[in-house]
Coordinates of C-alpha atoms in Angstrom, one line a residue:
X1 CA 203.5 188.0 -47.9
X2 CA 200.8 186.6 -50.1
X3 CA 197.6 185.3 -48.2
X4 CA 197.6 181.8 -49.8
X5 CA 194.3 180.5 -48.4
X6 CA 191.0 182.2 -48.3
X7 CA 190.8 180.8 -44.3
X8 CA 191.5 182.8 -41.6
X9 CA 193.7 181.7 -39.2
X10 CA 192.3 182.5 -35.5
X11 CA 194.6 183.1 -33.1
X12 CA 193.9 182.5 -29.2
X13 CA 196.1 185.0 -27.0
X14 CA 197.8 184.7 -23.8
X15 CA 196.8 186.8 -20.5
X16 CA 193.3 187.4 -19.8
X17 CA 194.0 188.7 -16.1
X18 CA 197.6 188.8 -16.2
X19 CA 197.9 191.5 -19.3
X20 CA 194.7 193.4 -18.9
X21 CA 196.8 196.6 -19.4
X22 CA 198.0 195.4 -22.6
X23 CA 194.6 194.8 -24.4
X24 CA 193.2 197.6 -23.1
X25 CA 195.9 199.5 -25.0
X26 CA 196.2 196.9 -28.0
X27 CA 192.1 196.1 -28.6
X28 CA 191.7 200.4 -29.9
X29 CA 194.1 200.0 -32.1
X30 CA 193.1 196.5 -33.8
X31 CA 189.3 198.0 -34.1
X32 CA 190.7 201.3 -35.5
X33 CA 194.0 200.4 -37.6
X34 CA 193.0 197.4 -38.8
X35 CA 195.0 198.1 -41.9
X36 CA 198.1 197.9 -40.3
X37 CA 197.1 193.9 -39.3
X38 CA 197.0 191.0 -41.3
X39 CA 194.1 190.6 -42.7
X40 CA 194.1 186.7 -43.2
X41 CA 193.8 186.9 -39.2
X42 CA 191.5 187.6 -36.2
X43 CA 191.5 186.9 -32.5
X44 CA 189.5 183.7 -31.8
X45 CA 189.9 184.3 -27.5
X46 CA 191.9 185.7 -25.0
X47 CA 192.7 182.5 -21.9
X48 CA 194.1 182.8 -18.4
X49 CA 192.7 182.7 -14.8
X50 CA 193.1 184.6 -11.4
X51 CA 196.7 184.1 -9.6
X52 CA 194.7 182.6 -6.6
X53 CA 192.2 180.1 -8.8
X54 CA 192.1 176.6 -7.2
X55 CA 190.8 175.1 -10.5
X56 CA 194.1 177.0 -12.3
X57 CA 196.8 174.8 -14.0
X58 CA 199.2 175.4 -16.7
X59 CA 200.7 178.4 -14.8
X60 CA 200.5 179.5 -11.0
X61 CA 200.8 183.3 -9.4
X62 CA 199.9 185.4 -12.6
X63 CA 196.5 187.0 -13.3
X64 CA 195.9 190.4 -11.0
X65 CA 193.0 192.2 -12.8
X66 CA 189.2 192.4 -11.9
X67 CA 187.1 190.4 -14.1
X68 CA 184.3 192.8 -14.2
X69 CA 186.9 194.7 -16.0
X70 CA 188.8 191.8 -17.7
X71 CA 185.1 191.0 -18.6
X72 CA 184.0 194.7 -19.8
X73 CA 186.6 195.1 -21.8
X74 CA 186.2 191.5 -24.3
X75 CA 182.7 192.1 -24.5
X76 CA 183.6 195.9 -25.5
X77 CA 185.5 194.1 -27.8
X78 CA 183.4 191.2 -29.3
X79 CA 186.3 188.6 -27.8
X80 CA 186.2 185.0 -26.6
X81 CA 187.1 184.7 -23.2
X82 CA 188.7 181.5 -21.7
X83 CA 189.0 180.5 -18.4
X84 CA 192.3 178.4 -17.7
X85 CA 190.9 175.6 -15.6
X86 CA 193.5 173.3 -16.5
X87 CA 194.1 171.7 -12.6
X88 CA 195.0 168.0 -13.4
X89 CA 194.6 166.5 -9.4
X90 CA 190.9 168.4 -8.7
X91 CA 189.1 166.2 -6.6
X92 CA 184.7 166.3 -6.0
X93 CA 185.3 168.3 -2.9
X94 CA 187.3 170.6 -5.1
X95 CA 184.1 171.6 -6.9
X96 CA 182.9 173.7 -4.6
X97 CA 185.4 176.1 -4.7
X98 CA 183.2 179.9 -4.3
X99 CA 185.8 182.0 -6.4
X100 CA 185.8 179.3 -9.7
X101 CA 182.4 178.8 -9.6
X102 CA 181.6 182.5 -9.2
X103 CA 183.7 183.2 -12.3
X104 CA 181.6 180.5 -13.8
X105 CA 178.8 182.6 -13.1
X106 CA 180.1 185.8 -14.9
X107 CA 181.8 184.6 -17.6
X108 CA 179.0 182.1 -18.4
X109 CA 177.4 182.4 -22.0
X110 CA 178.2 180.7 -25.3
X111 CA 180.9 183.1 -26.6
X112 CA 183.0 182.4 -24.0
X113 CA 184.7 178.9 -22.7
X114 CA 186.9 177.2 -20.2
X115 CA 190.1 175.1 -20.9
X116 CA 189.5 171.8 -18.5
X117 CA 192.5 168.9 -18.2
X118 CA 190.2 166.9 -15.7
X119 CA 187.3 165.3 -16.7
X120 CA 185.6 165.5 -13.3
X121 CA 185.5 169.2 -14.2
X122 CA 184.6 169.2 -17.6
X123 CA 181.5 167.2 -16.3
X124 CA 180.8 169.6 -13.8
X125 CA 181.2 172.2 -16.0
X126 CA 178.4 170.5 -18.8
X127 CA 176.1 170.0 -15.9
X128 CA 176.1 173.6 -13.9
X129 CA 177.4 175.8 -16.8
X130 CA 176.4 174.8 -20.3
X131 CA 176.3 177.6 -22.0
X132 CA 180.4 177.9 -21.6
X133 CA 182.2 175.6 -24.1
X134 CA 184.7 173.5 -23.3
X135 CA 188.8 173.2 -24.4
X136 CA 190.9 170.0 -24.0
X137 CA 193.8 171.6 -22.7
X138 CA 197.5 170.7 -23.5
X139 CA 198.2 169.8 -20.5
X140 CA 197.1 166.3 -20.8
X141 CA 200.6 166.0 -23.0
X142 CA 198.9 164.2 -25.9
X143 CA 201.9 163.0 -27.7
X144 CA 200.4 160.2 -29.2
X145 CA 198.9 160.5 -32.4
X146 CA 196.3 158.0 -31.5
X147 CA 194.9 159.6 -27.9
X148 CA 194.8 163.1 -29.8
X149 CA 192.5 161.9 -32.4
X150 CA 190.3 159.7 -29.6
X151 CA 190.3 163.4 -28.1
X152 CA 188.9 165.2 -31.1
X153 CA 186.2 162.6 -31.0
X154 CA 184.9 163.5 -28.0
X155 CA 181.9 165.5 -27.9
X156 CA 182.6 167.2 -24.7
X157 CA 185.0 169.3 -26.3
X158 CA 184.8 172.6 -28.9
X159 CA 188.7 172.5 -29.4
X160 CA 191.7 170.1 -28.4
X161 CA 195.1 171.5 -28.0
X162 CA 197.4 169.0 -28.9
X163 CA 201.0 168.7 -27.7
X164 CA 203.1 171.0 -29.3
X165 CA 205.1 168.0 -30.8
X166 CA 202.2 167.0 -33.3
X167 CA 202.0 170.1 -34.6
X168 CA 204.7 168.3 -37.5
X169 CA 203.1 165.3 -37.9
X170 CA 201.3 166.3 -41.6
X171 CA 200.9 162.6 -42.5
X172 CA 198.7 162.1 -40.1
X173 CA 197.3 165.5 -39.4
X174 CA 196.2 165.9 -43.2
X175 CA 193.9 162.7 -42.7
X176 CA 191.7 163.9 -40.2
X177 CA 188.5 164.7 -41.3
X178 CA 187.3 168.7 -41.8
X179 CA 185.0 168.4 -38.7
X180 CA 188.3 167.4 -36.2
X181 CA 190.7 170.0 -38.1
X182 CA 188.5 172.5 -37.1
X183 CA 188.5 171.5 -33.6
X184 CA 192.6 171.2 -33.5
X185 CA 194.5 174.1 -32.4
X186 CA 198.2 174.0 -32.4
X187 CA 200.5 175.7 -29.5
X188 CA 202.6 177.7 -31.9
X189 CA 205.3 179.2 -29.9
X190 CA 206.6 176.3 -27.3
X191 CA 209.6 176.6 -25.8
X192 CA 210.1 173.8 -23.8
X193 CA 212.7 171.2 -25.3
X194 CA 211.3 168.9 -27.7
X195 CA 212.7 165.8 -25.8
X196 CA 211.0 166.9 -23.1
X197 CA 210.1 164.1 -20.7
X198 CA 208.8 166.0 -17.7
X199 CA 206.0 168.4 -19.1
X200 CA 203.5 166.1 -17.3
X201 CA 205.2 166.1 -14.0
X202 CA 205.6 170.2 -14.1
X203 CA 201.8 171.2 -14.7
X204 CA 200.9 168.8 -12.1
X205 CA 203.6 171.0 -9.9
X206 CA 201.5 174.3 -10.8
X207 CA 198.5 172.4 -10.1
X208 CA 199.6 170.8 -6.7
X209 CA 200.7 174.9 -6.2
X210 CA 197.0 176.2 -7.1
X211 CA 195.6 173.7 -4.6
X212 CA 197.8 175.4 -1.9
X213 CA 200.0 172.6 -1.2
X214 CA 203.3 173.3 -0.3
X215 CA 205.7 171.9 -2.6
X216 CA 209.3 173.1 -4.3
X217 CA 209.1 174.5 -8.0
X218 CA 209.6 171.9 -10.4
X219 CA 213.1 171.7 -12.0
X220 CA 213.9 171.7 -15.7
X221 CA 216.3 169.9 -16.7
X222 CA 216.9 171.0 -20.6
X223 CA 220.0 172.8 -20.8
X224 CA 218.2 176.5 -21.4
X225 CA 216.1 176.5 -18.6
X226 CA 218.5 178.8 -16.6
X227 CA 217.8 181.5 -19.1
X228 CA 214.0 181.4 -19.1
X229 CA 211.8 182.2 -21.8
X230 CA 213.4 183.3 -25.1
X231 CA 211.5 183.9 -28.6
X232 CA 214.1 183.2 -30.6
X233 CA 214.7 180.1 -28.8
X234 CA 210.9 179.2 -29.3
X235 CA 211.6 179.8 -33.2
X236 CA 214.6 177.2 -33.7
X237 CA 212.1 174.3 -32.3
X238 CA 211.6 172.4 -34.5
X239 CA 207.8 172.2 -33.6
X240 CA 207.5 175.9 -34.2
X241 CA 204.7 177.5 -36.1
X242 CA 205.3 180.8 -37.6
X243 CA 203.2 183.0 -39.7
X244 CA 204.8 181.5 -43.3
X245 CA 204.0 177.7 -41.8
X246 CA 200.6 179.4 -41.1
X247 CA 200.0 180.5 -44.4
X248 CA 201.8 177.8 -46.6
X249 CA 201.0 174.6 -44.9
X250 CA 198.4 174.6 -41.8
X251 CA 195.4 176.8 -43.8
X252 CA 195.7 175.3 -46.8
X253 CA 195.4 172.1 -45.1
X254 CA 192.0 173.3 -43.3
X255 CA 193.6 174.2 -39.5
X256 CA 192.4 177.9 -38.7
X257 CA 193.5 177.4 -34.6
X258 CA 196.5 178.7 -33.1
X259 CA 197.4 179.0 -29.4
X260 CA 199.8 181.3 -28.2
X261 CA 201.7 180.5 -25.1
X262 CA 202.9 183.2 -22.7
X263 CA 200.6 183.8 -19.2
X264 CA 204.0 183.5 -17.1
X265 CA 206.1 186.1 -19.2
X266 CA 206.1 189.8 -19.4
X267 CA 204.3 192.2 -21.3
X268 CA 206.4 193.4 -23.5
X269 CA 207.4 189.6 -24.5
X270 CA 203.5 189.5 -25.3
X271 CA 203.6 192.4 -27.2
X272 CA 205.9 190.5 -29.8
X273 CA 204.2 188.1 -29.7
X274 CA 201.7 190.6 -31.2
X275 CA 203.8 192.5 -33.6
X276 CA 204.9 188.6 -34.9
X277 CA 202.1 186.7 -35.5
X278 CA 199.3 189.3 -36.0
X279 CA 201.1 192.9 -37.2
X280 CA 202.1 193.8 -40.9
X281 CA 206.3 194.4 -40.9
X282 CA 206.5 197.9 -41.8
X283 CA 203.2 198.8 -39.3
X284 CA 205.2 197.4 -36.1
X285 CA 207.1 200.2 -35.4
X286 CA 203.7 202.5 -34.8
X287 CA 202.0 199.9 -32.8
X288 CA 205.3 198.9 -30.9
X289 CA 205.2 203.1 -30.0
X290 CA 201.3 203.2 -29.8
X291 CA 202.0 200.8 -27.0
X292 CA 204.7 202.0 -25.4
X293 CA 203.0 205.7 -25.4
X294 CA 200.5 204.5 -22.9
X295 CA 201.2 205.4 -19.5
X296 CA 199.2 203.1 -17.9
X297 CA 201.4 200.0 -19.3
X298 CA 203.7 198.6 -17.0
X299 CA 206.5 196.4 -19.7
X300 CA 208.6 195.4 -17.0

């Protein structure tokens, strides 16, 4: 496949705490087989939070590694870390909280950021940690074209992830100006149904979870929920981005951000996610075993 753009398209990766392991077996072999990757792409951050963060959102119960190793490890690397702060109901008591802030604390320099839904946060965050940048996370369900470009206006924020069902909308995408292209990044691999009308309602579940409140798991509706995650599902949406989109329409338009989803799912889903969007065909097979090979990987 021809790179048709002289962009590169930065991709921002699923899993800081939950797939430790993973890197740590994947990171070697990006620095020292770079030849068997695309070259038209590079890792813009890794995102994800503690299992137990009270400022989490977007997912709830994942994320088991130390972050003095999560930590070690991207700065080993040169890599973007992102905290997933994403709660939607914090509250100014909430702010507090010893663990978030503590992270805060560690993770806090300009290469590295935190994903924020509520603005009581993300004005926290400017005031006692300004060196960290800040993401408008997806959370906030922007489907309308109009509030996703108010969001790109805002100053407060280094990116904005749309909702995933913008990512078509190229009439009005390719009339943003440069400066707010470079600030979207598109959720590529979504697999929650495109008529969605509860995506709101179950973040605010995780979040409501993350603040320790005891409520039931929220329950999708869409007719392949009972089967859970499924890639090839992800790739009939009609809102999916895939490499040849990447390449034919979203750099030559300008947009070099894609985020991919997948804190909740396994490793070895991850690692396709890997070999897809990042690892030249006929070089999958020896990173797929290169993987594998590592004893210290758990892809169950």
């Amino acid at each position: 496949m021809k790179n048709q753009s002289p962009r590169t398209a930065y991709y921002h990766l699923p899993g800081l705490f939950e797939f430790y392991e993973l890197y740590r077996a994947f990171l070697p072999l990006w620095r020292e087989h770079r030849d068997w990757f695309y070259d038209w792409c590079d890792i813009g951050s890794v995102y994800g939070a503690p299992a137990d963060c009270l400022w989490g959102g977007g997912r709830a119960g994942f994320g088991e590694s130390d972050a003095s190793d999560v930590l070690d490890l991207m700065n080993e690397y040169g890599i973007s870390c992102r905290l997933t702060f994403s709660n939607s109901l914090l509250k100014t008591e909430h702010l507090a909280d010893k663990k978030c802030n503590e992270l805060c604390r560690m993770f806090c320099n300009e290469r590295n950021g935190v994903i924020v839904h509520s603005d009581l946060l993300a004005e926290y965050l400017k005031k006692n940690y300004p060196e960290l940048y800040l993401v408008s996370s997806t959370t906030k369900v922007l489907t309308d074209f109009s509030d996703f470009e108010a969001e790109l206006n805002r100053t407060d924020f280094k990116f904005v992830v749309p909702d995933f069902r913008l990512n078509k909308e190229f009439g009005r995408l390719g009339k943003l100006t440069q400066k707010q292209k470079d600030k979207t990044e598109f959720l590529c691999n979504e697999c929650c149904d495109f008529g969605c009308k509860n995506r709101k309602k179950c973040y605010e579940n995780v979040s409501r979870k993350n603040l320790g409140e005891e409520v039931s798991d929220h329950k999708c509706a869409s007719a392949d929920a009972a089967g859970g995650y499924r890639f090839s599902l992800a790739m009939k949406n009609r809102a999916f981005i895939g490499i040849h989109h990447i390449l034919e329409t979203y750099l030559p338009m300008g947009f070099t951000n894609f985020k991919i989803e997948g804190r909740g799912l396994g490793s070895a889903v991850v690692l396709e996610f890997l070999l897809y969007y990042m690892t030249k065909p006929e070089r999958q097979l020896e990173v797929r075993e290169s993987i594998y090979l590592d004893s210290m990987l758990d892809l169950f």
